[in-house]
Short mmCIF file of C-alpha atoms and ligand atoms in Angstrom, two decimals:
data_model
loop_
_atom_site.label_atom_id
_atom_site.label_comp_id
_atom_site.label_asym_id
_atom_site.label_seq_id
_atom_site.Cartn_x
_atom_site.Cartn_y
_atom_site.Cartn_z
CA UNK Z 1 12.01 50.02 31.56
CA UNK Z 2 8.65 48.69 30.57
CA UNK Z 3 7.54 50.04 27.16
CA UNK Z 4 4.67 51.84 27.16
CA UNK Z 5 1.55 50.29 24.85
CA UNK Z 6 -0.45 51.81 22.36
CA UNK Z 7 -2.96 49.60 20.79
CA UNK Z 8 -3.83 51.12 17.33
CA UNK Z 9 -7.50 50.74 15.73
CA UNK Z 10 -7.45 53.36 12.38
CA UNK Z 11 -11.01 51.88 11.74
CA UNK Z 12 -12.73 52.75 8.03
CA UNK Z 13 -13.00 55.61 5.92
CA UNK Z 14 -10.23 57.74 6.50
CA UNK Z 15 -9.01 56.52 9.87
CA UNK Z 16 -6.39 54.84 8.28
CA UNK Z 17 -4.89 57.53 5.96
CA UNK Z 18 -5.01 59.83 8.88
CA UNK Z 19 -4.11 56.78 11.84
CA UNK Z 20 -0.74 56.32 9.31
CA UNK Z 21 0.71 60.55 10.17
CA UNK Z 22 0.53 59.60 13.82
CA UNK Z 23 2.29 56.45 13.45
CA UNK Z 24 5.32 58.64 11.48
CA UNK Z 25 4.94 60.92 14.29
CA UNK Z 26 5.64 57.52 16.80
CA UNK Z 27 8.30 56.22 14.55
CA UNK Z 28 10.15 59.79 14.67
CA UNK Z 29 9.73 59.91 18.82
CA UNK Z 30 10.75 56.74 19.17
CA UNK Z 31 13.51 56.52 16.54
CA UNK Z 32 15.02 59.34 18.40
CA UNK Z 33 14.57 57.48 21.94
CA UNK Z 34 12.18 60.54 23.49
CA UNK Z 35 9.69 57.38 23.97
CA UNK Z 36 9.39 53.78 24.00
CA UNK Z 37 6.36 53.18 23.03
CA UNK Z 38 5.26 49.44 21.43
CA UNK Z 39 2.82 49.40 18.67
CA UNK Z 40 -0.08 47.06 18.00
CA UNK Z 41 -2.70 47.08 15.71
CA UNK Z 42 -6.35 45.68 15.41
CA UNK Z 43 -9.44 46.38 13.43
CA UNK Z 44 -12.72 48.15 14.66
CA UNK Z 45 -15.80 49.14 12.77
CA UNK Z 46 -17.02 48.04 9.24
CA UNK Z 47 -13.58 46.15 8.64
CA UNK Z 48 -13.73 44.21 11.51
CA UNK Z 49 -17.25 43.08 10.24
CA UNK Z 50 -16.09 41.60 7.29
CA UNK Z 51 -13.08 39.84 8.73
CA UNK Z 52 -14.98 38.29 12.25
CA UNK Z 53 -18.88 39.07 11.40
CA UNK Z 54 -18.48 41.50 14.63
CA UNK Z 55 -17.73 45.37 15.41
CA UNK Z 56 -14.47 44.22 17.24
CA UNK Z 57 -13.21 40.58 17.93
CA UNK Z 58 -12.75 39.42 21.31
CA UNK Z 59 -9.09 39.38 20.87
CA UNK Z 60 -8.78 43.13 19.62
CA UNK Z 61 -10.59 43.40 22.87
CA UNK Z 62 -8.36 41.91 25.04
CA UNK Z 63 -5.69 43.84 23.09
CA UNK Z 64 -7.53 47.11 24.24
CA UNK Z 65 -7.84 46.38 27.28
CA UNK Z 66 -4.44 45.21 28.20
CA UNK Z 67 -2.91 48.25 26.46
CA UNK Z 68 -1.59 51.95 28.24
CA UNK Z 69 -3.89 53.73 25.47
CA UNK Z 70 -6.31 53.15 22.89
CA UNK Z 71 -5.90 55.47 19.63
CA UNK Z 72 -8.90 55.05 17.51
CA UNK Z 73 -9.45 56.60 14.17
CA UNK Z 74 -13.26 56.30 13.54
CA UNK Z 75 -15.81 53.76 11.96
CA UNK Z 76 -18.74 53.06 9.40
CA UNK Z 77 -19.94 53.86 5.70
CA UNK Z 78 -22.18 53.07 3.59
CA UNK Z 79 -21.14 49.51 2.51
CA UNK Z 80 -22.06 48.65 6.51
CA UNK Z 81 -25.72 50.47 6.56
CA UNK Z 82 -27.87 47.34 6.56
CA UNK Z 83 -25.58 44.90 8.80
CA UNK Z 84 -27.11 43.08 11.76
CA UNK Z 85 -27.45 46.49 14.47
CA UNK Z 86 -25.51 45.16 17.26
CA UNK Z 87 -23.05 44.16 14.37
CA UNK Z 88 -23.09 47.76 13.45
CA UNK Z 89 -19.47 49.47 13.01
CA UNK Z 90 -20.22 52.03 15.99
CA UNK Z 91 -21.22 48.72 18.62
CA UNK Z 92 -17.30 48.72 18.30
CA UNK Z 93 -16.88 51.96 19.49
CA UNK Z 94 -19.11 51.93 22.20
CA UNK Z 95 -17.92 47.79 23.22
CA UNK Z 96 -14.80 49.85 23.92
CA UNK Z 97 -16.61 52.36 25.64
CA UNK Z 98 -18.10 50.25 28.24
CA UNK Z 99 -15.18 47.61 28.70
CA UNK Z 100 -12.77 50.01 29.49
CA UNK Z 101 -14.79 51.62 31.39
CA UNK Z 102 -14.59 55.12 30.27
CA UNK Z 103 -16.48 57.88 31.98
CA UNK Z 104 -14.66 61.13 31.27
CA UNK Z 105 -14.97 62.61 28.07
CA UNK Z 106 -12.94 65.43 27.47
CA UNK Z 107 -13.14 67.65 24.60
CA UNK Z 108 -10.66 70.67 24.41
CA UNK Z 109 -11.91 73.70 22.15
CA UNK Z 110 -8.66 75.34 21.14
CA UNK Z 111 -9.23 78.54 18.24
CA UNK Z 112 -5.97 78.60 16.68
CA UNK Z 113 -5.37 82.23 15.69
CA UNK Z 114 -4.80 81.09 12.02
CA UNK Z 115 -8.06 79.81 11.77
CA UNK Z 116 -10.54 82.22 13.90
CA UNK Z 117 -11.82 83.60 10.94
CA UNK Z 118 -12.63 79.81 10.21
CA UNK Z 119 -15.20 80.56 13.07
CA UNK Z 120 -18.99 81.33 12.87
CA UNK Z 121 -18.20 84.03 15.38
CA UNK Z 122 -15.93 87.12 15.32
CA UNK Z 123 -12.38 86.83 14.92
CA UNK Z 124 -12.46 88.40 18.51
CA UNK Z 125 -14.27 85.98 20.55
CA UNK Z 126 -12.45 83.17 19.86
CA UNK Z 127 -9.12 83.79 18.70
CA UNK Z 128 -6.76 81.99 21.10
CA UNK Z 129 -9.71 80.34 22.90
CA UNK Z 130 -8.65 77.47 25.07
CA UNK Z 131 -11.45 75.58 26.74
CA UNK Z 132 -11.53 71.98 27.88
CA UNK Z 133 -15.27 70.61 28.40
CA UNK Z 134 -15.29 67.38 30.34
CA UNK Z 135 -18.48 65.09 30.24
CA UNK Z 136 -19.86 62.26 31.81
CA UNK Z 137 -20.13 59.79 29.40
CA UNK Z 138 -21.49 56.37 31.40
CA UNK Z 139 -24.36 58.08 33.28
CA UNK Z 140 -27.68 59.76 33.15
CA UNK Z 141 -30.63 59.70 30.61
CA UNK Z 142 -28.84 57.94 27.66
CA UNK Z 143 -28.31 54.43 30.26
CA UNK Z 144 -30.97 55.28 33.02
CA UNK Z 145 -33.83 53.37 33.72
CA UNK Z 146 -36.76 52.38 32.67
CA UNK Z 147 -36.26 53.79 29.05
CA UNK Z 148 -39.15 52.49 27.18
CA UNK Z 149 -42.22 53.48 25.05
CA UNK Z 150 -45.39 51.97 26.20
CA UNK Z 151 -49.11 51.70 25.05
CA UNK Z 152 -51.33 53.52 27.47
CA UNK Z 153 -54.77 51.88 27.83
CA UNK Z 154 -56.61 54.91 25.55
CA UNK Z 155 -53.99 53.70 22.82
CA UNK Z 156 -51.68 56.59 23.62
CA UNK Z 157 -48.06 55.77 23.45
CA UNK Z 158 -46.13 57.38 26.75
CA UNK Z 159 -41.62 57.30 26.12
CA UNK Z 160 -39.90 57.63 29.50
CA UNK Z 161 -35.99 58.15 29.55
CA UNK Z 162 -34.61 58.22 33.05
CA UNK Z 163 -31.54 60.95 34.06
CA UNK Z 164 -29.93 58.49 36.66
CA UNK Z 165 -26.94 60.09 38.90
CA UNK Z 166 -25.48 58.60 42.01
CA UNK Z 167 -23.09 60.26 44.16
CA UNK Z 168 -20.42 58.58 43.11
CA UNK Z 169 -20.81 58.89 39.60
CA UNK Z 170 -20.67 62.73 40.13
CA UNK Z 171 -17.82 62.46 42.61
CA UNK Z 172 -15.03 60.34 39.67
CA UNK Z 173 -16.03 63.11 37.55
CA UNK Z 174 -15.66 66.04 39.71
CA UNK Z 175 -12.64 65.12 40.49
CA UNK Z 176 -11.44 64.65 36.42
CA UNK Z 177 -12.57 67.91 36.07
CA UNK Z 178 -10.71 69.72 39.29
CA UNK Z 179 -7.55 67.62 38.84
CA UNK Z 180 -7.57 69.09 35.01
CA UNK Z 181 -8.18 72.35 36.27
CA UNK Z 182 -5.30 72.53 38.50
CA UNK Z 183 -3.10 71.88 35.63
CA UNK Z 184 -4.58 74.75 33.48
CA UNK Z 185 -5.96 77.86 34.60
CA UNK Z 186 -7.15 76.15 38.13
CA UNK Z 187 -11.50 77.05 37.22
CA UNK Z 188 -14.47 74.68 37.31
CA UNK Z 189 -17.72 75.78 35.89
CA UNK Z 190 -20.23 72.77 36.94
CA UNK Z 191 -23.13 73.15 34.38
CA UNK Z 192 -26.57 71.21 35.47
CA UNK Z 193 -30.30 71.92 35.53
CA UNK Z 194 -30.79 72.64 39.38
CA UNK Z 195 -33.69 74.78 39.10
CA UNK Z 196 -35.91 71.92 37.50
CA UNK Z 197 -33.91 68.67 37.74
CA UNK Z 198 -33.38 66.38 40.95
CA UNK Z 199 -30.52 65.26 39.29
CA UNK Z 200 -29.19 68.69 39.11
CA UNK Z 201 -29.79 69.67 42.61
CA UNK Z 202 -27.39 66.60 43.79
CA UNK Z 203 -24.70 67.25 40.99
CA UNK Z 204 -24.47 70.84 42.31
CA UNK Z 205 -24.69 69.66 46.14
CA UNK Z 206 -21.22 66.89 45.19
CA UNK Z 207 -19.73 68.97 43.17
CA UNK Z 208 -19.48 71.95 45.89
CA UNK Z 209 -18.33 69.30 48.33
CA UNK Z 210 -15.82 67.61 46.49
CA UNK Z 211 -14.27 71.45 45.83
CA UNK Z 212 -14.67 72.20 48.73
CA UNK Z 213 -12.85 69.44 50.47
CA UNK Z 214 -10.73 68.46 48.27
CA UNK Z 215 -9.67 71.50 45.73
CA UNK Z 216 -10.02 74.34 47.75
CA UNK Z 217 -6.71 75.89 45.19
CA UNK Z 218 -9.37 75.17 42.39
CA UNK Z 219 -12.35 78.31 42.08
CA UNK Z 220 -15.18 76.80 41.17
CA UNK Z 221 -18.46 78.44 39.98
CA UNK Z 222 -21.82 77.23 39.17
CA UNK Z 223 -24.15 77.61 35.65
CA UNK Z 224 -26.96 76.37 34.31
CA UNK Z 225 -26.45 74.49 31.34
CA UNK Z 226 -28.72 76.27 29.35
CA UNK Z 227 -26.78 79.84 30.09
CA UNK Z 228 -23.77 78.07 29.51
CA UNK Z 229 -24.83 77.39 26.45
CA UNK Z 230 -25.53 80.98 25.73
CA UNK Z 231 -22.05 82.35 27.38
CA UNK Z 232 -20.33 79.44 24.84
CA UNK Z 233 -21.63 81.62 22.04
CA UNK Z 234 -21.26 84.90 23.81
CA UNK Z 235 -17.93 85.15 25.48
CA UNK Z 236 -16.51 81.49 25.49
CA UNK Z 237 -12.93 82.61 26.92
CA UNK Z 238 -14.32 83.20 30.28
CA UNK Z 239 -14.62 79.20 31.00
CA UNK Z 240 -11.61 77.35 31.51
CA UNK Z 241 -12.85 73.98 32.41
CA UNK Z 242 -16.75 72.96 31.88
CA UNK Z 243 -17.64 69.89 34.41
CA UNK Z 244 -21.33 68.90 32.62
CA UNK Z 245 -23.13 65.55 32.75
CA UNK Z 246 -23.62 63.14 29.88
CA UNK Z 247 -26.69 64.69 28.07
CA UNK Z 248 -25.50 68.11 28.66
CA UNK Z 249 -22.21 67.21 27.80
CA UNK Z 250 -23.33 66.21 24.65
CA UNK Z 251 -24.98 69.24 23.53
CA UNK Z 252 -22.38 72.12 24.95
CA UNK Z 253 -19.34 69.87 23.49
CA UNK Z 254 -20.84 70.53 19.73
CA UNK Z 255 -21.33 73.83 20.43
CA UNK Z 256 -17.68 73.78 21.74
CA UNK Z 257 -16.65 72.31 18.23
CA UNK Z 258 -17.91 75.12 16.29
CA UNK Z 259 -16.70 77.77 17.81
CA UNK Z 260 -12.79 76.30 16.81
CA UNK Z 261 -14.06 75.76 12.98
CA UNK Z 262 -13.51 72.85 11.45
CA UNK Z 263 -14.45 69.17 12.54
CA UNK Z 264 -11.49 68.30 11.20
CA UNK Z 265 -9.46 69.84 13.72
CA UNK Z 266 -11.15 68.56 16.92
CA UNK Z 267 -9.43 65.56 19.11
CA UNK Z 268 -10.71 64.06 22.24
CA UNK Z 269 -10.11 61.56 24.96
CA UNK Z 270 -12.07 59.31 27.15
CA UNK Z 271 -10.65 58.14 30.38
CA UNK Z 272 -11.44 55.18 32.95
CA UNK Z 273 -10.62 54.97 37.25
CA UNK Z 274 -7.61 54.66 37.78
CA UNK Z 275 -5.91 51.36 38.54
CA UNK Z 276 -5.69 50.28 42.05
CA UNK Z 277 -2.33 49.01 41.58
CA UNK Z 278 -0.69 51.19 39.09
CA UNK Z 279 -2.78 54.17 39.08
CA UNK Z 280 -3.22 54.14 35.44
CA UNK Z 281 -6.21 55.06 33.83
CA UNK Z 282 -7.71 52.99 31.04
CA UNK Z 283 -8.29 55.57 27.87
CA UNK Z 284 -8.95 56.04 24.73
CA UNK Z 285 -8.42 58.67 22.25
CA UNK Z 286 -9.73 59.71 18.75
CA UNK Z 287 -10.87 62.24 16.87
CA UNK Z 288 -14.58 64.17 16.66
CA UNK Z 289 -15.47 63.57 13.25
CA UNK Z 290 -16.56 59.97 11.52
CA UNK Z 291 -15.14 58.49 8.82
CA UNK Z 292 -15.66 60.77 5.67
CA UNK Z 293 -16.51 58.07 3.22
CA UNK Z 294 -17.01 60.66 1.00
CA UNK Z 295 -13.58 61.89 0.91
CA UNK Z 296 -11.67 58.66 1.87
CA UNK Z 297 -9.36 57.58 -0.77
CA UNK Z 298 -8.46 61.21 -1.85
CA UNK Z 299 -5.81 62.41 0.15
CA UNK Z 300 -8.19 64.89 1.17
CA UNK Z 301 -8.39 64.07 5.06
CA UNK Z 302 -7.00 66.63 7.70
CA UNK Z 303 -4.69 64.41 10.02
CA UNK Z 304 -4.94 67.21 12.43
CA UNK Z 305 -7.39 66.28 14.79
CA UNK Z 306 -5.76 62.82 15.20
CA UNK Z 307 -2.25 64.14 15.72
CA UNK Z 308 -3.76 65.92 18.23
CA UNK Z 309 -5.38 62.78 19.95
CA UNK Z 310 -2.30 61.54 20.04
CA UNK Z 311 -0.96 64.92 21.52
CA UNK Z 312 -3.77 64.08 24.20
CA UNK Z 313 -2.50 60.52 24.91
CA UNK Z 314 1.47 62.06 25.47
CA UNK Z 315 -0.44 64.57 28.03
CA UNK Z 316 -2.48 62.48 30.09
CA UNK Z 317 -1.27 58.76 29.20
CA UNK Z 318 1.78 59.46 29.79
CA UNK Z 319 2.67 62.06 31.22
CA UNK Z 320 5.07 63.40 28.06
CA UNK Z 321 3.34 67.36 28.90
CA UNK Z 322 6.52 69.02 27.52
CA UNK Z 323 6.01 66.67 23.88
CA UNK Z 324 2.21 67.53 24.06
CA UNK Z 325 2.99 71.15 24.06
CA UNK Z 326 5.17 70.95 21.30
CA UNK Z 327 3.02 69.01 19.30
CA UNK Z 328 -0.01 71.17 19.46
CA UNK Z 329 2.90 74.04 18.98
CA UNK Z 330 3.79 72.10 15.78
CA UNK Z 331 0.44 72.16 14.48
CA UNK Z 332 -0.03 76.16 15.05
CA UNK Z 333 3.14 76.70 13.44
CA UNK Z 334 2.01 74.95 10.32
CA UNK Z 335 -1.48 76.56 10.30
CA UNK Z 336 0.31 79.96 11.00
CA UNK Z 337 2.43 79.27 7.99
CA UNK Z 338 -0.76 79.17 5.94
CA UNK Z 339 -0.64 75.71 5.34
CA UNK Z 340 -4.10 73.93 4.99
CA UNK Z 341 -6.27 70.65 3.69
CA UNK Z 342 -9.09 71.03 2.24
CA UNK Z 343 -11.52 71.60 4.92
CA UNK Z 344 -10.28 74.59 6.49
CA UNK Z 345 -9.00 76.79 2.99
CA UNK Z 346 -10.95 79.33 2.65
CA UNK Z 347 -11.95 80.12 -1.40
CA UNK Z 348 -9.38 80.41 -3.35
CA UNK Z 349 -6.41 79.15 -1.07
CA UNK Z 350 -4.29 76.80 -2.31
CA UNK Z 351 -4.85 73.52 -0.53
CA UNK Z 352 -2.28 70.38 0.48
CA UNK Z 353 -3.29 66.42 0.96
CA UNK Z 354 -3.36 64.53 4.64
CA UNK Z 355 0.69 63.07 3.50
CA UNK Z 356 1.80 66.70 3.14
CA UNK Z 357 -0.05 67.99 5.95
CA UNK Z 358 1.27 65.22 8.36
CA UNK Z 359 4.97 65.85 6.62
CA UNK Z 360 4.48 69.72 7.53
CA UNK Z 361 3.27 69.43 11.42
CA UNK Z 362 5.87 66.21 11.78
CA UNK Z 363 9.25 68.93 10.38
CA UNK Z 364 7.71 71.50 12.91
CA UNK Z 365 7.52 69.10 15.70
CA UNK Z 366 11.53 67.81 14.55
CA UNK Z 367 12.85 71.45 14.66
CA UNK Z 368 10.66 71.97 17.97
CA UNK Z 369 11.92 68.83 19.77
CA UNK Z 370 15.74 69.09 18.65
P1 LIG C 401 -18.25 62.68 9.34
O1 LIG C 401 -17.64 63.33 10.54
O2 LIG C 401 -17.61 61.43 8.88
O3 LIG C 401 -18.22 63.71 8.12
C1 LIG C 401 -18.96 64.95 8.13
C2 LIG C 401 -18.34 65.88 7.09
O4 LIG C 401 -17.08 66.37 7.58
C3 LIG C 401 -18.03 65.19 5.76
O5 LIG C 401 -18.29 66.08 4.71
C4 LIG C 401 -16.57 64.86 5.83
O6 LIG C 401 -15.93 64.80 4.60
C5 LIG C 401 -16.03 66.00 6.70
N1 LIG C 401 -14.89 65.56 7.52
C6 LIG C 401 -14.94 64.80 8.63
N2 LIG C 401 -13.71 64.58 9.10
C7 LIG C 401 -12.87 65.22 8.27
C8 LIG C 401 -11.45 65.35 8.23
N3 LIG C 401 -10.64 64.80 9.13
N4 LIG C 401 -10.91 66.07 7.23
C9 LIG C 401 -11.69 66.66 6.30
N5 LIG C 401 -13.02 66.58 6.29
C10 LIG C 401 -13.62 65.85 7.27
O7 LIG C 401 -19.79 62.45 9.66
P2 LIG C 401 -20.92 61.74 8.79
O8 LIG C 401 -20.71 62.03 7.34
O9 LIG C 401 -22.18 62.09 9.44
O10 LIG C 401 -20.69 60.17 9.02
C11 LIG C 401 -19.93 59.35 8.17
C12 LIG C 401 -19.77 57.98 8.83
O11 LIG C 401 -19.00 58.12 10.03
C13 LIG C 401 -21.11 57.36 9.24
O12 LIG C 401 -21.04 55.98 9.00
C14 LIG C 401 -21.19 57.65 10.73
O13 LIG C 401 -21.97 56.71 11.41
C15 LIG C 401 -19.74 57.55 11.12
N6 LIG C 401 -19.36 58.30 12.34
C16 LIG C 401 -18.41 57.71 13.11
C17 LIG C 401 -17.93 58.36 14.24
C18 LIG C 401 -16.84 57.70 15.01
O14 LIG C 401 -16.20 56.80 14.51
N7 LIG C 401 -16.56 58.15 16.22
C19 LIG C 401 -18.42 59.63 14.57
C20 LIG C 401 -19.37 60.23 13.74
C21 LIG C 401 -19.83 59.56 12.61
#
């Protein structure tokens, strides 16, 4: 059987202390044989600066894109702040990005009843939330064109971005978002701007159709995405999947993020067409936050959000749903057990390093697996 491939890039900061629990996790899974997965490693970000002058060499590029999955820890620091900008550790990130190819962004909001009173909001609305919001992340007003400032003849300056959709961009993502659905609670809620937006009236017309046509077992509703925004806040457990575009996206996946807590808890993954021949998407995972220069070196990193990257590659990489689920079981049996880094304690609770809390979740996930 051909191994599967997981090209690693931990990045600066702390994506390497936190990049090193998932690899224990991979040496565990496939010490045991429950996967085969082969292991390479490359640098991204600041440290790939200093070793090839460039955010990511062209042969950790290659690497990427020949690989089944991408896990990426994050990038930049202050030692990078006044390098060249298209040298700049996050050109890595979005090199990657655009290569691959990756236009679905999905970012899961799970409340883990350990930590709802983590939460801005009431224990109530978001203990046990589960939420997936998927994004375009190739499209509209951050690539459209013309994006400029110009001088108007009175000396004026005018800025124009430019929201750009075309059918098809809508259509990939539609169907991300439905074929997501089906494998969770089977709801779409496409969020767009219809009442003042072109773009929005032909997002909601392609969306309809493509659920129409093609998901018919999938119930799909429509919101504006600035009521969504206020239904995040209000009652967030009556979405199951958000379909938004990339500016939207942007905005209602933050407020996503805070409703679970802690940054340090929230993974995501971006995914690419699939492969004409094998069907395969190109993706990459990693977590929300940056690279914490200000705690890297401590031991004080939360591993969790990673682990749970990695969780996302098992799912929808590879298929390995039944290893997810026991992953992200692993990690609510450790938070349940009171166990916690820095970043999530509350005052006065005692408080364990990233080893330890990758040690805990990576017992839980032995006893789990068998
Ligand atoms: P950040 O996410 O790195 O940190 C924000 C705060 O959250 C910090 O106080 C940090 O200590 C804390 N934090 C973040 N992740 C944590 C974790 N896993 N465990 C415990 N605490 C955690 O954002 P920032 O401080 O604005 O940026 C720092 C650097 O990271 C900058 O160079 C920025 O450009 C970069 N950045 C990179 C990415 C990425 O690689 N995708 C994303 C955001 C920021």
């Amino acid at each position: 059987m051909a191994k599967n491939s997981l090209f690693l890039l931990p990045g600066d900061g702390i994506g390497p202390e936190i990049m090193a629990e998932v690899e224990t996790i991979i040496a565990f899974l496939n010490g045991k044989g429950l996967t085969d997965f082969s292991l390479d490693r490359g640098l991204v970000g600041g440290c790939a600066y200093d070793a090839h002058g460039a955010a990511i060499s062209e042969a950790d590029m290659a690497k990427a894109l020949a690989a089944d999955a991408v896990l990426f820890g994050a990038v930049g620091g202050p030692k990078w702040d006044s390098v060249p900008y298209n040298c700049r550790p996050e050109a890595g990130l979005l090199r990657l990005r655009k290569d691959l190819g990756l236009f679905a962004n999905l970012r899961p909001a799970i409340c883990y009843p350990a930590l709802a009173d983590a939460s801005s909001l009431k224990r109530e609305v978001v203990e046990g939330l589960d939420i997936l919001i998927v994004r375009e992340l190739t499209g509209g007003v951050y690539f459209g064109e013309p994006k400029e400032i110009v001088t108007l003849e009175n000396g004026e300056k005018r800025a124009v971005d430019t929201q750009v959709y075309t059918t098809h961009e809508i259509e990939r993502i539609a169907r991300v978002a439905f074929d997501l659905a089906k494998a969770r609670n089977g709801r779409v809620s496409s969020a767009e701007k219809r009442n003042v937006m072109k773009s929005g009236v032909l997002w909601n017309q392609v969306v309809t159709k493509i659920g129409k046509e093609e998901y018919a077992d999938v119930k799909l509703d429509h919101i504006l995405a600035d009521n969504c925004a206020m239904q995040l806040v209000r009652w967030p457990k009556q979405f199951d999947v958000i379909l938004t575009d990339n500016l939207f996206g942007d905005v209602l996946s933050d407020i996503g993020a805070m409703l679970t807590g802690s940054l340090g808890m929230l993974p995501s993954a971006s995914l690419g067409a699939p492969d004409a021949a094998t069907g395969k998407r190109k993706a990459l995972y990693e977590p929300v936050h940056g690279s914490a220069p200000d705690i890297a070196g401590t031991g004080a990193a939360n591993p969790i959000a990673m682990i749970a990257s990695f969780g996302m590659a098992l799912r929808y990489s590879f298929g390995l749903i039944d290893l997810a689920g026991k992953l992200d079981d692993a990690i609510a049996r450790v938070l349940g057990k009171g166990l916690r880094t820095k970043d999530i304690a509350q005052k006065g609770e005692a408080t364990i390093d990233t080893r330890a809390m990758g040690a805990a979740i990576l017992a839980e996930f032995k006893a789990l697996v068998g």
